[in-house]
Amino acid sequence: MDPEQLQLGFERQIAAASDLGALDAVRVAALGKAGDVTALLKTLGAMTPDQRTTEGPKINALREAVTSAIAARRVALENDGLDRRLATERVDLSLPSPELPQGSVHPVSQVMDELTEIFADLGFAVAEGPEIEDDWHNFSALNIPETHPARAMHDTFYIAGEGEPRVLRTHTSPVQIRTMMAEQPPIRIIAPGRVYRSDSDSTHTPMFHQIEGLVIDRKIHMGHLKWTLETFLKAFFERDDIVLRLRPSYFPFTEPSAEVDVGWSIEKGRRVVGGSQGWMEVLGSGMVHPRVIANCGLDPDEWQGFAFGTGVDRLAMLKYGMDDLRAFFDGDLRWIKHYGFSFLEVPTLSGGVGA
Ligand code: PHE
């Protein structure tokens, strides 16, 4: 067996191997235990030193040539296979989808996404808490003691059971407590979610949505609160002529407290947000009460902050012009088809947070 002849023969077979299986058969025939190249290598042992000096390099060169030819062919076959798969598995993205997407995004979800987008841009994270709360987080820690009339104000749903009383949270403010207990300041969060009060008319439903905001840091003051609310409301209503009016108010968990009104005006016979022909209340807010900060284990001499809370459903009504809150939760397909959003209308600050 002449090494050069063998090499030519194997190179031809390697080039002719049309798949990885055929290539492997060539490999076995050449380099396997009973392969021709292996057999040639074995003859080296019986050679005289002189023969070995002349034949050794030829046989080794043969082995290397066959080995690298197989490796190169394997790479080529694998690439061919990939090319073929890419060609057959190609997806035509221009094809219309077989069915138009059904369903739509509820205005409450859409507005929550808008608010999240706006506050994310201001450096706020999203926090969550349970809808079934204990009395301490929903009331006591927020400086609303058992005997406080504010407890009655909230028309609370109590949950029957033993141990500490549990309630359906009456506001998102308990998320303030949960966040301050779990994280070290500085804190900047919003907490959107469901809240519950035993109340029902055209502007109240037993379940509705709030969004809470909380900032805790050093040297925070009312100016930061006012700037944040103004920036958020301008971005949300997509108007620069948003005018705010802060009215002194009372919440047990903030001191001082302010209710925030936003100015409205009449445009084409419709009442719209912007200008200052009249006022409507949109937010509760204030500086976090030092006692609330202390209840969460933080030193109120070191840390201050502001908080605000507002109704998401109400913001949606104001922005998108619905007038009956109850329709939000009726599940009437005609309403949701009219007021719902496409899942492709993802609010972004660059693309616009409105529809
Ligand atoms: N939790 C209050 C409410 O439900 C709103 C609020 C939140 C007020 C935070 C001040 C600060 O009415």
Short mmCIF file of C-alpha atoms and ligand atoms in Angstrom, two decimals:
data_model
loop_
_atom_site.label_atom_id
_atom_site.label_comp_id
_atom_site.label_asym_id
_atom_site.label_seq_id
_atom_site.Cartn_x
_atom_site.Cartn_y
_atom_site.Cartn_z
CA MET A 1 0.00 0.00 0.00
CA ASP A 2 1.63 3.21 -1.19
CA PRO A 3 0.90 6.13 1.17
CA GLU A 4 0.50 8.61 -1.66
CA GLN A 5 -1.92 6.38 -3.56
CA LEU A 6 -3.90 5.78 -0.36
CA GLN A 7 -4.04 9.53 0.31
CA LEU A 8 -5.37 10.24 -3.19
CA GLY A 9 -8.00 7.52 -2.80
CA PHE A 10 -9.19 8.73 0.58
CA GLU A 11 -9.24 12.35 -0.48
CA ARG A 12 -11.52 11.39 -3.34
CA GLN A 13 -13.83 9.46 -0.98
CA ILE A 14 -13.85 12.33 1.52
CA ALA A 15 -14.81 14.84 -1.13
CA ALA A 16 -17.55 12.49 -2.35
CA ALA A 17 -19.06 11.94 1.15
CA SER A 18 -22.40 13.71 0.90
CA ASP A 19 -23.41 13.56 4.55
CA LEU A 20 -21.88 13.13 7.99
CA GLY A 21 -22.71 9.40 8.04
CA ALA A 22 -20.82 8.73 4.78
CA LEU A 23 -17.92 10.83 6.01
CA ASP A 24 -17.71 8.80 9.18
CA ALA A 25 -17.61 5.57 7.17
CA VAL A 26 -14.56 6.94 5.33
CA ARG A 27 -12.98 7.85 8.65
CA VAL A 28 -13.45 4.31 9.96
CA ALA A 29 -12.07 2.83 6.74
CA ALA A 30 -8.96 5.00 7.03
CA LEU A 31 -8.29 5.65 10.70
CA GLY A 32 -10.46 3.07 12.50
CA LYS A 33 -8.98 0.04 14.28
CA ALA A 34 -9.00 -1.99 11.07
CA GLY A 35 -8.48 1.02 8.80
CA ASP A 36 -5.92 1.19 6.02
CA VAL A 37 -3.96 4.08 7.50
CA THR A 38 -3.92 2.34 10.88
CA ALA A 39 -2.63 -0.83 9.21
CA LEU A 40 0.17 1.14 7.54
CA LEU A 41 1.11 2.74 10.87
CA LYS A 42 1.39 -0.74 12.39
CA THR A 43 3.98 -1.79 9.77
CA LEU A 44 6.40 0.77 11.22
CA GLY A 45 7.13 -1.56 14.15
CA ALA A 46 8.55 -4.29 11.90
CA MET A 47 10.77 -1.96 9.84
CA THR A 48 14.50 -1.53 10.10
CA PRO A 49 15.65 1.83 11.46
CA ASP A 50 16.64 2.95 7.96
CA GLN A 51 13.29 1.99 6.44
CA ARG A 52 11.55 3.74 9.30
CA THR A 53 13.47 6.96 8.66
CA THR A 54 12.25 7.09 5.08
CA GLU A 55 8.76 5.55 5.48
CA GLY A 56 7.84 7.04 8.90
CA PRO A 57 7.40 10.64 7.73
CA LYS A 58 5.40 9.54 4.67
CA ILE A 59 2.99 7.45 6.71
CA ASN A 60 2.57 10.16 9.36
CA ALA A 61 2.02 12.74 6.65
CA LEU A 62 -0.67 10.46 5.22
CA ARG A 63 -2.42 10.23 8.59
CA GLU A 64 -2.33 13.97 9.10
CA ALA A 65 -3.55 14.69 5.59
CA VAL A 66 -6.48 12.29 5.91
CA THR A 67 -7.36 13.55 9.41
CA SER A 68 -7.42 17.20 8.39
CA ALA A 69 -9.29 16.47 5.14
CA ILE A 70 -12.00 14.72 7.19
CA ALA A 71 -12.17 17.62 9.66
CA ALA A 72 -12.47 20.17 6.87
CA ARG A 73 -15.18 18.15 5.12
CA ARG A 74 -17.09 17.81 8.40
CA VAL A 75 -17.15 21.59 8.87
CA ALA A 76 -18.30 22.04 5.28
CA LEU A 77 -21.07 19.44 5.65
CA GLU A 78 -22.26 20.97 8.94
CA ASN A 79 -22.39 24.43 7.35
CA ASP A 80 -24.31 23.03 4.39
CA GLY A 81 -26.79 21.47 6.79
CA LEU A 82 -27.24 24.77 8.62
CA ASP A 83 -27.70 26.67 5.35
CA ARG A 84 -30.30 24.17 4.23
CA ARG A 85 -32.15 24.43 7.55
CA LEU A 86 -32.08 28.21 7.47
CA ALA A 87 -33.48 28.12 3.95
CA THR A 88 -36.32 25.74 4.77
CA GLU A 89 -37.18 27.14 8.21
CA ARG A 90 -37.43 30.71 7.03
CA VAL A 91 -40.48 32.53 8.39
CA ASP A 92 -42.17 35.04 6.15
CA LEU A 93 -42.84 37.90 8.53
CA SER A 94 -44.83 39.77 5.91
CA LEU A 95 -47.55 37.11 5.96
CA PRO A 96 -50.76 38.38 7.55
CA SER A 97 -51.58 36.63 10.82
CA PRO A 98 -54.27 34.00 10.35
CA GLU A 99 -56.67 35.77 12.69
CA LEU A 100 -56.94 39.38 13.79
CA PRO A 101 -56.01 39.58 17.49
CA GLN A 102 -59.05 39.51 19.72
CA GLY A 103 -59.42 41.45 22.92
CA SER A 104 -57.97 44.72 24.07
CA VAL A 105 -56.13 46.32 26.94
CA HIS A 106 -58.42 47.74 29.63
CA PRO A 107 -58.01 51.50 30.19
CA VAL A 108 -56.97 50.82 33.81
CA SER A 109 -54.10 48.59 32.65
CA GLN A 110 -53.16 51.09 29.98
CA VAL A 111 -53.09 54.01 32.44
CA MET A 112 -51.07 51.97 34.94
CA ASP A 113 -48.54 51.29 32.19
CA GLU A 114 -48.48 54.98 31.31
CA LEU A 115 -47.89 55.95 34.95
CA THR A 116 -45.19 53.31 35.35
CA GLU A 117 -43.44 54.62 32.26
CA ILE A 118 -43.58 58.24 33.46
CA PHE A 119 -42.32 57.45 36.95
CA ALA A 120 -39.66 55.02 35.73
CA ASP A 121 -38.21 57.94 33.80
CA LEU A 122 -38.04 59.90 37.08
CA GLY A 123 -36.17 57.02 38.75
CA PHE A 124 -39.09 55.38 40.60
CA ALA A 125 -39.29 51.60 40.98
CA VAL A 126 -42.60 49.73 41.15
CA ALA A 127 -43.49 48.19 44.54
CA GLU A 128 -46.30 45.82 45.44
CA GLY A 129 -48.13 44.64 48.52
CA PRO A 130 -50.91 42.18 49.33
CA GLU A 131 -54.56 43.05 48.79
CA ILE A 132 -55.48 41.22 52.00
CA GLU A 133 -53.67 43.34 54.58
CA ASP A 134 -53.33 43.22 58.30
CA ASP A 135 -54.67 45.97 60.45
CA TRP A 136 -51.19 47.19 61.37
CA HIS A 137 -49.99 47.87 57.81
CA ASN A 138 -53.30 49.30 56.61
CA PHE A 139 -53.96 51.52 59.65
CA SER A 140 -51.80 51.50 62.81
CA ALA A 141 -48.39 51.91 61.17
CA LEU A 142 -49.87 54.75 59.13
CA ASN A 143 -50.67 56.60 62.35
CA ILE A 144 -54.35 55.66 62.28
CA PRO A 145 -54.96 54.25 65.79
CA GLU A 146 -57.90 52.00 66.60
CA THR A 147 -60.05 54.81 67.97
CA HIS A 148 -59.31 57.16 65.08
CA PRO A 149 -62.34 58.35 63.11
CA ALA A 150 -60.34 57.82 59.88
CA ARG A 151 -60.92 54.09 60.29
CA ALA A 152 -64.63 54.61 59.96
CA MET A 153 -64.06 56.97 57.02
CA HIS A 154 -62.64 54.16 54.97
CA ASP A 155 -65.71 51.86 54.96
CA THR A 156 -63.43 48.92 55.46
CA PHE A 157 -64.17 45.33 54.41
CA TYR A 158 -63.07 43.14 57.33
CA ILE A 159 -62.15 39.51 56.80
CA ALA A 160 -63.56 37.03 59.31
CA GLY A 161 -61.04 34.88 61.16
CA GLU A 162 -58.96 34.52 64.26
CA GLY A 163 -55.88 36.42 65.34
CA GLU A 164 -55.01 39.88 64.12
CA PRO A 165 -57.85 41.42 62.12
CA ARG A 166 -57.37 41.29 58.38
CA VAL A 167 -58.89 43.71 55.92
CA LEU A 168 -59.09 44.22 52.18
CA ARG A 169 -56.64 47.10 51.90
CA THR A 170 -58.52 50.38 51.76
CA HIS A 171 -55.68 52.22 50.04
CA THR A 172 -52.21 51.58 48.58
CA SER A 173 -50.55 53.43 51.50
CA PRO A 174 -49.66 50.16 53.33
CA VAL A 175 -47.14 49.60 50.52
CA GLN A 176 -45.32 52.67 51.92
CA ILE A 177 -44.89 50.77 55.18
CA ARG A 178 -43.86 47.51 53.53
CA THR A 179 -41.26 49.31 51.42
CA MET A 180 -39.76 51.29 54.31
CA MET A 181 -39.59 48.10 56.41
CA ALA A 182 -37.85 46.17 53.63
CA GLU A 183 -35.49 48.72 52.09
CA GLN A 184 -32.97 51.27 53.23
CA PRO A 185 -33.43 54.84 52.01
CA PRO A 186 -33.10 56.54 49.62
CA ILE A 187 -36.45 55.20 48.43
CA ARG A 188 -38.36 56.17 45.31
CA ILE A 189 -41.32 53.93 44.53
CA ILE A 190 -44.76 53.91 43.05
CA ALA A 191 -47.28 51.26 44.04
CA PRO A 192 -50.22 50.76 41.68
CA GLY A 193 -52.90 48.26 42.64
CA ARG A 194 -56.43 47.30 43.64
CA VAL A 195 -58.04 48.72 46.75
CA TYR A 196 -61.44 48.08 48.35
CA ARG A 197 -64.08 50.12 50.13
CA SER A 198 -67.69 49.37 50.85
CA ASP A 199 -69.09 52.08 48.63
CA SER A 200 -71.05 52.11 45.38
CA ASP A 201 -72.47 54.83 43.13
CA SER A 202 -71.60 56.37 39.75
CA THR A 203 -68.20 57.54 41.00
CA HIS A 204 -67.48 54.78 43.56
CA THR A 205 -67.10 51.03 43.15
CA PRO A 206 -66.28 48.56 45.96
CA MET A 207 -63.02 47.74 44.16
CA PHE A 208 -61.02 50.44 42.45
CA HIS A 209 -57.40 51.25 41.69
CA GLN A 210 -54.94 53.59 43.30
CA ILE A 211 -51.37 54.48 42.70
CA GLU A 212 -49.17 55.45 45.62
CA GLY A 213 -45.94 57.37 45.41
CA LEU A 214 -43.26 57.48 48.09
CA VAL A 215 -39.92 59.25 48.28
CA ILE A 216 -37.68 58.95 51.34
CA ASP A 217 -34.31 60.66 51.39
CA ARG A 218 -32.39 63.38 53.23
CA LYS A 219 -33.62 66.99 53.12
CA ILE A 220 -36.78 66.28 51.11
CA HIS A 221 -39.37 69.08 51.21
CA MET A 222 -42.73 70.13 49.77
CA GLY A 223 -40.99 71.70 46.77
CA HIS A 224 -39.86 68.25 45.65
CA LEU A 225 -43.43 66.99 46.04
CA LYS A 226 -44.91 69.82 44.01
CA TRP A 227 -42.33 69.48 41.22
CA THR A 228 -42.85 65.73 41.02
CA LEU A 229 -46.63 66.01 40.81
CA GLU A 230 -46.48 68.79 38.24
CA THR A 231 -44.00 66.87 36.09
CA PHE A 232 -46.06 63.70 36.32
CA LEU A 233 -49.40 65.36 35.53
CA LYS A 234 -47.96 67.27 32.57
CA ALA A 235 -46.50 64.06 31.15
CA PHE A 236 -49.69 62.11 31.84
CA PHE A 237 -52.14 64.60 30.32
CA GLU A 238 -49.58 65.54 27.64
CA ARG A 239 -50.17 69.25 28.14
CA ASP A 240 -47.87 72.01 29.36
CA ASP A 241 -50.71 74.19 30.65
CA ILE A 242 -51.42 71.97 33.67
CA VAL A 243 -52.01 74.20 36.69
CA LEU A 244 -51.95 72.74 40.20
CA ARG A 245 -53.51 74.08 43.36
CA LEU A 246 -52.37 72.64 46.68
CA ARG A 247 -55.00 72.92 49.41
CA PRO A 248 -54.15 72.29 53.06
CA SER A 249 -55.77 69.06 54.12
CA TYR A 250 -55.50 66.26 56.62
CA PHE A 251 -54.28 62.68 56.39
CA PRO A 252 -53.07 60.91 59.54
CA PHE A 253 -49.94 59.65 57.77
CA THR A 254 -48.74 62.96 56.32
CA GLU A 255 -47.89 66.28 57.96
CA PRO A 256 -48.39 68.75 56.46
CA SER A 257 -50.96 67.32 54.09
CA ALA A 258 -52.21 68.77 50.84
CA GLU A 259 -54.99 67.89 48.50
CA VAL A 260 -54.07 68.65 44.94
CA ASP A 261 -56.51 70.16 42.49
CA VAL A 262 -55.86 70.39 38.80
CA GLY A 263 -57.29 73.21 36.71
CA TRP A 264 -59.75 72.52 33.91
CA SER A 265 -61.21 74.52 31.06
CA ILE A 266 -63.92 74.15 28.44
CA GLU A 267 -62.70 73.20 24.97
CA LYS A 268 -65.25 72.63 22.17
CA GLY A 269 -67.98 72.31 24.77
CA ARG A 270 -66.08 69.66 26.72
CA ARG A 271 -64.39 69.94 30.07
CA VAL A 272 -60.71 69.14 29.68
CA VAL A 273 -57.73 69.17 32.03
CA GLY A 274 -55.53 72.24 31.56
CA GLY A 275 -55.95 75.96 32.16
CA SER A 276 -57.72 77.20 35.27
CA GLN A 277 -61.38 77.98 34.62
CA GLY A 278 -62.25 75.62 37.43
CA TRP A 279 -60.65 73.09 39.76
CA MET A 280 -61.04 69.44 40.47
CA GLU A 281 -59.37 67.32 43.08
CA VAL A 282 -57.02 64.64 41.77
CA LEU A 283 -54.60 63.69 44.53
CA GLY A 284 -53.94 63.34 48.23
CA SER A 285 -50.41 64.05 49.33
CA GLY A 286 -48.09 65.39 51.99
CA MET A 287 -44.82 65.02 53.84
CA VAL A 288 -44.59 61.56 55.41
CA HIS A 289 -45.46 61.91 59.11
CA PRO A 290 -42.35 61.48 61.33
CA ARG A 291 -44.27 58.95 63.39
CA VAL A 292 -44.82 56.80 60.28
CA ILE A 293 -41.11 56.93 59.49
CA ALA A 294 -40.30 55.94 63.07
CA ASN A 295 -42.89 53.12 62.96
CA CYS A 296 -40.84 51.61 60.14
CA GLY A 297 -37.63 51.70 62.18
CA LEU A 298 -36.08 54.73 60.48
CA ASP A 299 -34.85 57.86 62.22
CA PRO A 300 -37.16 60.76 61.25
CA ASP A 301 -34.42 63.27 62.11
CA GLU A 302 -32.31 61.76 59.36
CA TRP A 303 -34.93 60.77 56.80
CA GLN A 304 -37.82 62.76 55.39
CA GLY A 305 -40.03 62.24 52.43
CA PHE A 306 -43.26 62.84 50.64
CA ALA A 307 -46.10 60.57 49.63
CA PHE A 308 -49.09 60.87 47.38
CA GLY A 309 -52.00 58.73 46.36
CA THR A 310 -54.50 59.01 43.57
CA GLY A 311 -57.21 56.99 41.83
CA VAL A 312 -56.08 55.31 38.63
CA ASP A 313 -59.65 54.85 37.38
CA ARG A 314 -60.34 58.52 37.93
CA LEU A 315 -57.21 59.52 36.02
CA ALA A 316 -58.34 57.25 33.17
CA MET A 317 -61.80 58.85 33.18
CA LEU A 318 -60.33 62.35 33.06
CA LYS A 319 -57.86 61.56 30.30
CA TYR A 320 -60.02 59.40 28.06
CA GLY A 321 -63.42 60.94 28.73
CA MET A 322 -65.49 58.23 30.41
CA ASP A 323 -68.08 59.41 32.89
CA ASP A 324 -69.35 56.32 34.71
CA LEU A 325 -66.87 54.43 36.86
CA ARG A 326 -69.15 51.40 37.18
CA ALA A 327 -68.80 50.66 33.46
CA PHE A 328 -65.10 49.97 34.10
CA PHE A 329 -65.97 46.74 35.87
CA ASP A 330 -69.17 45.62 34.10
CA GLY A 331 -67.28 43.54 31.55
CA ASP A 332 -69.51 44.90 28.77
CA LEU A 333 -67.76 44.01 25.50
CA ARG A 334 -69.18 47.05 23.70
CA TRP A 335 -67.58 49.34 26.31
CA ILE A 336 -64.23 47.58 26.28
CA LYS A 337 -64.17 47.53 22.46
CA HIS A 338 -64.81 51.26 22.45
CA TYR A 339 -62.47 52.33 25.25
CA GLY A 340 -59.89 49.50 25.16
CA PHE A 341 -56.40 49.83 23.72
CA SER A 342 -54.54 47.68 21.24
CA PHE A 343 -51.84 45.54 22.81
CA LEU A 344 -49.48 47.22 20.37
CA GLU A 345 -50.15 50.66 21.87
CA VAL A 346 -47.42 50.29 24.47
CA PRO A 347 -46.94 53.64 26.21
CA THR A 348 -43.42 55.00 25.99
CA LEU A 349 -42.14 58.47 26.75
CA SER A 350 -40.49 58.70 23.36
CA GLY A 351 -43.52 57.43 21.47
CA GLY A 352 -46.06 59.22 23.68
CA VAL A 353 -47.82 57.93 26.77
CA GLY A 354 -51.22 58.77 25.36
CA ALA A 355 -53.25 57.05 22.68
N1 PHE B 1 -54.17 56.99 51.10
C1 PHE B 1 -54.89 58.21 50.83
C2 PHE B 1 -56.30 57.87 50.36
O1 PHE B 1 -56.57 56.76 50.03
C3 PHE B 1 -54.19 59.04 49.79
C4 PHE B 1 -52.85 59.55 50.22
C5 PHE B 1 -51.72 58.82 49.97
C6 PHE B 1 -52.72 60.75 50.91
C7 PHE B 1 -50.46 59.28 50.36
C8 PHE B 1 -51.50 61.24 51.29
C9 PHE B 1 -50.38 60.50 51.03
O2 PHE B 1 -57.16 58.73 50.33
#
